[in-house]
Structure formats: C-alpha cells, structure tokens
Coordinates of C-alpha atoms in Angstrom, one line a residue:
M92 CA -23.5 65.2 96.3
W93 CA -21.0 62.7 95.3
K94 CA -18.9 65.2 94.9
I95 CA -19.2 66.2 98.9
A96 CA -18.5 62.6 99.7
L97 CA -15.2 63.4 97.6
I98 CA -14.6 66.2 99.6
G99 CA -15.1 64.6 103.1
G100 CA -13.4 61.3 102.0
A101 CA -9.8 63.6 100.9
G102 CA -10.9 65.1 104.3
G103 CA -11.0 62.2 106.8
V104 CA -7.8 61.2 104.8
L105 CA -5.4 64.7 105.4
P106 CA -4.6 64.0 108.4
T107 CA -2.8 60.5 108.1
L108 CA -1.6 61.8 105.1
V109 CA 0.3 64.9 107.5
D110 CA 1.7 61.8 109.8
K111 CA 3.4 60.0 107.1
V112 CA 4.5 62.7 105.2
E113 CA 6.3 63.8 108.8
A114 CA 7.5 60.6 108.7
W115 CA 8.6 60.1 106.0
N116 CA 10.8 63.4 106.8
E117 CA 12.3 62.0 109.6
G118 CA 13.2 58.3 108.1
V119 CA 10.9 56.2 110.0
V120 CA 9.0 55.2 106.9
M121 CA 12.5 54.3 104.9
L122 CA 13.2 52.4 108.5
W123 CA 10.2 51.1 108.6
L124 CA 9.7 49.8 105.0
G125 CA 13.8 48.2 105.8
T126 CA 13.0 45.8 108.4
A127 CA 9.3 44.5 107.5
P128 CA 9.8 40.9 106.7
N129 CA 7.8 41.3 103.2
V130 CA 7.6 44.9 101.8
W131 CA 4.4 45.0 99.9
I132 CA 2.4 43.6 103.1
A133 CA 3.9 46.3 104.8
I134 CA 2.5 48.9 102.6
L135 CA -0.7 47.5 101.9
V136 CA -1.4 46.8 106.1
A137 CA -0.4 51.0 105.9
L138 CA -2.8 51.7 103.2
I139 CA -5.7 49.6 104.9
P140 CA -6.8 52.5 107.6
M141 CA -6.3 55.1 105.2
V142 CA -9.0 53.7 103.1
V143 CA -11.3 53.5 106.2
Y144 CA -10.5 56.7 107.2
F145 CA -12.0 58.0 103.4
I146 CA -14.9 56.2 103.2
I147 CA -16.1 57.6 107.4
G148 CA -15.1 60.9 106.2
A149 CA -17.3 60.5 102.7
I150 CA -20.1 58.6 104.5
V151 CA -20.3 61.6 107.1
A152 CA -20.0 64.5 104.4
Y153 CA -22.9 62.8 102.5
V154 CA -25.1 62.6 105.2
Y155 CA -25.0 66.2 105.1
E156 CA -24.8 66.6 101.8
D157 CA -26.5 70.3 101.6
Q158 CA -23.2 71.5 103.2
S159 CA -20.4 73.1 101.5
V160 CA -17.8 71.9 100.6
Q161 CA -15.1 73.6 102.9
K162 CA -17.8 72.0 105.5
A163 CA -17.8 68.9 103.7
L164 CA -13.8 68.9 103.9
L165 CA -13.8 69.8 107.7
L166 CA -16.5 67.4 108.3
G167 CA -14.2 64.8 107.0
I168 CA -11.3 65.4 108.8
G169 CA -13.5 65.4 112.2
A170 CA -14.8 62.0 111.3
P171 CA -12.2 60.0 112.4
A172 CA -10.9 61.6 115.2
F173 CA -13.2 59.2 117.2
I174 CA -11.3 56.3 116.3
V175 CA -8.0 58.3 116.9
A176 CA -8.5 59.3 120.7
S177 CA -9.9 55.8 121.1
V178 CA -7.1 53.9 119.7
N179 CA -4.3 56.6 121.7
N180 CA -6.1 56.3 125.2
A181 CA -5.7 52.6 125.0
G182 CA -2.4 52.9 126.5
N183 CA 0.3 50.1 126.2
P184 CA 0.6 48.1 129.5
P185 CA 3.1 45.3 129.4
E186 CA 1.6 42.1 127.6
Q187 CA 1.5 39.1 130.0
I188 CA 3.6 36.6 128.4
K189 CA 2.4 33.0 129.1
I190 CA 5.5 30.3 128.8
A191 CA 4.5 27.3 126.9
Y192 CA 5.8 23.7 127.9
S193 CA 6.2 20.6 126.6
G194 CA 5.3 17.5 126.9
S195 CA 8.7 16.1 127.9
L196 CA 9.1 18.6 130.7
G197 CA 4.7 18.2 132.0
F198 CA 2.5 21.2 132.8
V199 CA 1.6 22.1 135.9
T200 CA 2.8 20.9 139.2
S201 CA 4.5 22.7 142.3
A202 CA 6.1 19.6 143.8
Y203 CA 10.0 20.5 143.3
A204 CA 8.9 24.2 145.1
Q205 CA 7.6 22.8 147.7
S206 CA 10.4 20.2 148.2
S207 CA 13.4 22.8 148.5
G208 CA 11.1 26.4 148.9
S209 CA 12.6 28.1 146.0
G210 CA 11.8 27.6 142.2
P211 CA 15.2 26.0 139.8
E212 CA 17.6 28.3 138.6
V213 CA 16.3 30.7 136.0
Y214 CA 18.1 31.2 132.9
L215 CA 17.6 34.4 130.1
D216 CA 19.0 33.2 126.9
V217 CA 20.4 37.3 125.3
G218 CA 22.7 35.5 122.2
K219 CA 19.7 36.8 119.6
F220 CA 21.0 40.6 121.2
V221 CA 24.5 40.6 122.3
G222 CA 26.5 43.0 119.8
G223 CA 23.4 45.2 119.0
K224 CA 22.5 42.6 116.9
G225 CA 18.6 42.9 117.8
C226 CA 17.8 45.5 120.0
E227 CA 20.1 48.6 120.8
T228 CA 18.3 49.9 123.6
C229 CA 16.1 46.8 125.0
T230 CA 16.4 45.5 128.5
V231 CA 15.2 43.3 131.4
T232 CA 14.6 44.4 134.8
F233 CA 13.8 42.1 137.5
W234 CA 10.8 42.3 140.1
G235 CA 10.8 41.3 143.5
A236 CA 7.8 40.4 145.9
D237 CA 7.4 43.7 147.7
G238 CA 7.3 45.3 144.1
K239 CA 10.3 46.7 144.0
P240 CA 12.8 46.5 141.2
I241 CA 16.1 44.4 142.0
A242 CA 18.3 45.3 139.1
T243 CA 17.7 45.9 135.2
E244 CA 19.8 44.5 132.4
P245 CA 20.6 46.2 129.3
L246 CA 20.3 42.6 126.7
A247 CA 22.9 44.0 123.9
T248 CA 25.4 44.6 126.2
A249 CA 25.0 41.9 128.0
P250 CA 28.7 39.9 129.3
S251 CA 27.6 37.0 128.0
A252 CA 24.7 35.5 126.1
T253 CA 23.1 34.7 129.2
I254 CA 21.8 36.3 131.9
E255 CA 21.1 34.7 135.5
V256 CA 17.6 35.9 136.4
P257 CA 18.2 36.7 140.6
N258 CA 16.2 34.0 143.4
T259 CA 14.4 36.9 144.5
A260 CA 13.0 38.1 141.1
K261 CA 9.2 37.1 140.6
I262 CA 8.2 39.5 137.5
L263 CA 10.6 40.0 134.9
E264 CA 9.7 42.6 132.4
F265 CA 11.4 43.5 129.2
R266 CA 11.0 46.9 127.3
G267 CA 12.5 48.6 123.9
M268 CA 12.4 51.9 121.9
D269 CA 10.4 50.0 119.3
T270 CA 9.3 47.0 120.7
N271 CA 6.8 46.7 123.2
P272 CA 6.6 45.7 126.9
A273 CA 5.9 42.3 128.1
Q274 CA 6.2 41.0 131.4
V275 CA 7.0 37.3 132.4
D276 CA 5.7 36.2 136.2
L277 CA 8.1 33.5 136.9
G278 CA 6.0 32.3 139.6
K279 CA 4.0 30.6 136.9
V280 CA 7.2 29.5 135.5
Y281 CA 7.8 27.8 138.9
Q282 CA 4.7 26.0 138.6
G283 CA 5.3 24.7 135.3
Y284 CA 8.5 22.9 136.0
A285 CA 8.8 19.4 136.8
S286 CA 12.1 18.3 135.5
G287 CA 15.1 17.1 137.6
N288 CA 18.0 19.3 137.3
G289 CA 16.9 22.5 139.0
K290 CA 17.6 24.9 135.9
V291 CA 15.3 26.4 133.3
T292 CA 16.6 28.8 131.1
L293 CA 14.2 31.0 128.8
D294 CA 15.1 32.3 125.3
V295 CA 14.4 35.8 124.6
D296 CA 13.7 37.4 120.7
I297 CA 11.9 39.9 119.3
N298 CA 9.5 39.4 116.5
R299 CA 7.5 42.0 113.9
S300 CA 4.8 42.4 113.8
Y301 CA 1.3 43.7 110.8
W302 CA -1.1 43.6 113.5
N303 CA 0.9 46.4 115.8
D304 CA 2.1 48.6 112.1
F305 CA -2.1 48.3 111.2
N306 CA -2.8 49.9 114.6
R307 CA 0.0 52.5 114.4
S308 CA -1.8 53.2 111.0
L309 CA -4.8 54.0 112.6
G310 CA -3.2 56.4 115.1
A311 CA -2.5 54.7 118.4
K312 CA 1.5 55.9 118.2
G313 CA 2.3 54.0 121.7
T314 CA 2.1 51.3 120.0
Q315 CA 6.0 49.7 118.7
P316 CA 6.7 47.9 115.7
Y317 CA 8.2 44.7 117.7
N318 CA 6.8 42.1 120.2
F319 CA 8.9 40.3 123.1
D320 CA 9.1 36.8 122.5
V321 CA 10.0 34.5 125.2
Q322 CA 10.1 30.4 124.9
L323 CA 11.3 27.5 127.1
A324 CA 14.9 26.8 125.3
R325 CA 15.0 23.6 123.5

C-alpha cells in the first residue's frame, strides 16, 4: 500500500524534475539563482510545488492501491497534469498598473485636463535601464486612443534617462524578455493630476517576484520572474 503511494508520488515529481534538469542544462537555473534576492528562499519556492505534486501523485495512486507498480507510476505522472494545464492556459495578459498619488499631489481631479484640453506632459524616468543595467530587452510602446501603436522605445538604449511620452498616447505598454507585460492608463494618470506645473514624471523599474517563481515551478512557463514597477517620481 505505502509502496504504491510512494511510487505514485515519485511519478508526480518526475515531470518537474525533467523540467529542472533541462533548465539546468540550458543555464537557466544558475541565472535564476544568481538574480534571486535570496537564494534560499528561491530554492524553497522551487521545492514547494514538487512536494505538492508528490502528495497529489501519492494520493491518486493510493486510491487505486490495487493497481500494479507500473500503473501507480503512470497515475502519479498524470495526476498533476490538470494543474499544469490550468496554469498554462491562464494566459499572460498585461498587468494594469495603478499609479498611486501622495497627499501633496491630491487624489482625483479633472479640473486641469478640462481647462487645458489635454493632460499634463508625461515623462518616463528610465535611468535604471540605460546602459543595459536593468533589462536589455525591455521596451515601452505608446498606444493611441484609436488602439494603434504610435511608437516603441527601447529602455536600455534610450538617448537619455528620460523619455517624453507623446501627447496623443493613451496607454503605455511595457514588455521585456524576462519581465511580465504591464500597462499604464494615462487617462487615469491625468485624472489623478492636481499639480500646476504641467509635468508628471513616472519612475520605471523592474522587481523580482517569488510569487512568479512559484507559479513557474508549478508549470506556468509563460510567467516571467520580473514585474514592471511604475510609480510617480518623488
């Protein structure tokens, strides 16, 4: 009985182990550990899904304890498949980033936009990316009100640490190879604007997320390790 459960648990872990070996051979594991804020937490995050898959495989095989060892192994391998299918089919749409305003700038007011006919000038502070220090593949795409792209700018090779946003842009979309896509609705930025200097600067950065690592270990290959972080510059 317990032998069947152990074999089923081993079967549940096998697909994940195969993925880990493949990632090791491709150098992904070393890069992943090298960029993690805390190596031990990153390792723990990777091990937890393996424990979950072992338990699922063991339970399924235990239910069919009258089966042979070979069937128990196959049951264990197939048991976690529904989780992998679920996380893979969830898709990876751009995250909608909300810009938080401090009390000094006020909260929601449309007086400026109504009086001027447009929002304030918006600039992106991308100093953390210039020179390839943050993300060499990260870009920002400016989308107009008609749903068509106006322009795409690479963040790492920007001519300066500040990028001016076209005044016809309505959506900012950030993308990068190892970073989950994100969008900023400039209409909401304009609504939250209350200062009178006619200028807003958004600080753009990326952050490593253990939650992303956990989802990737579960099998969500479309989830990337980093998230974009866009905040009002102080």
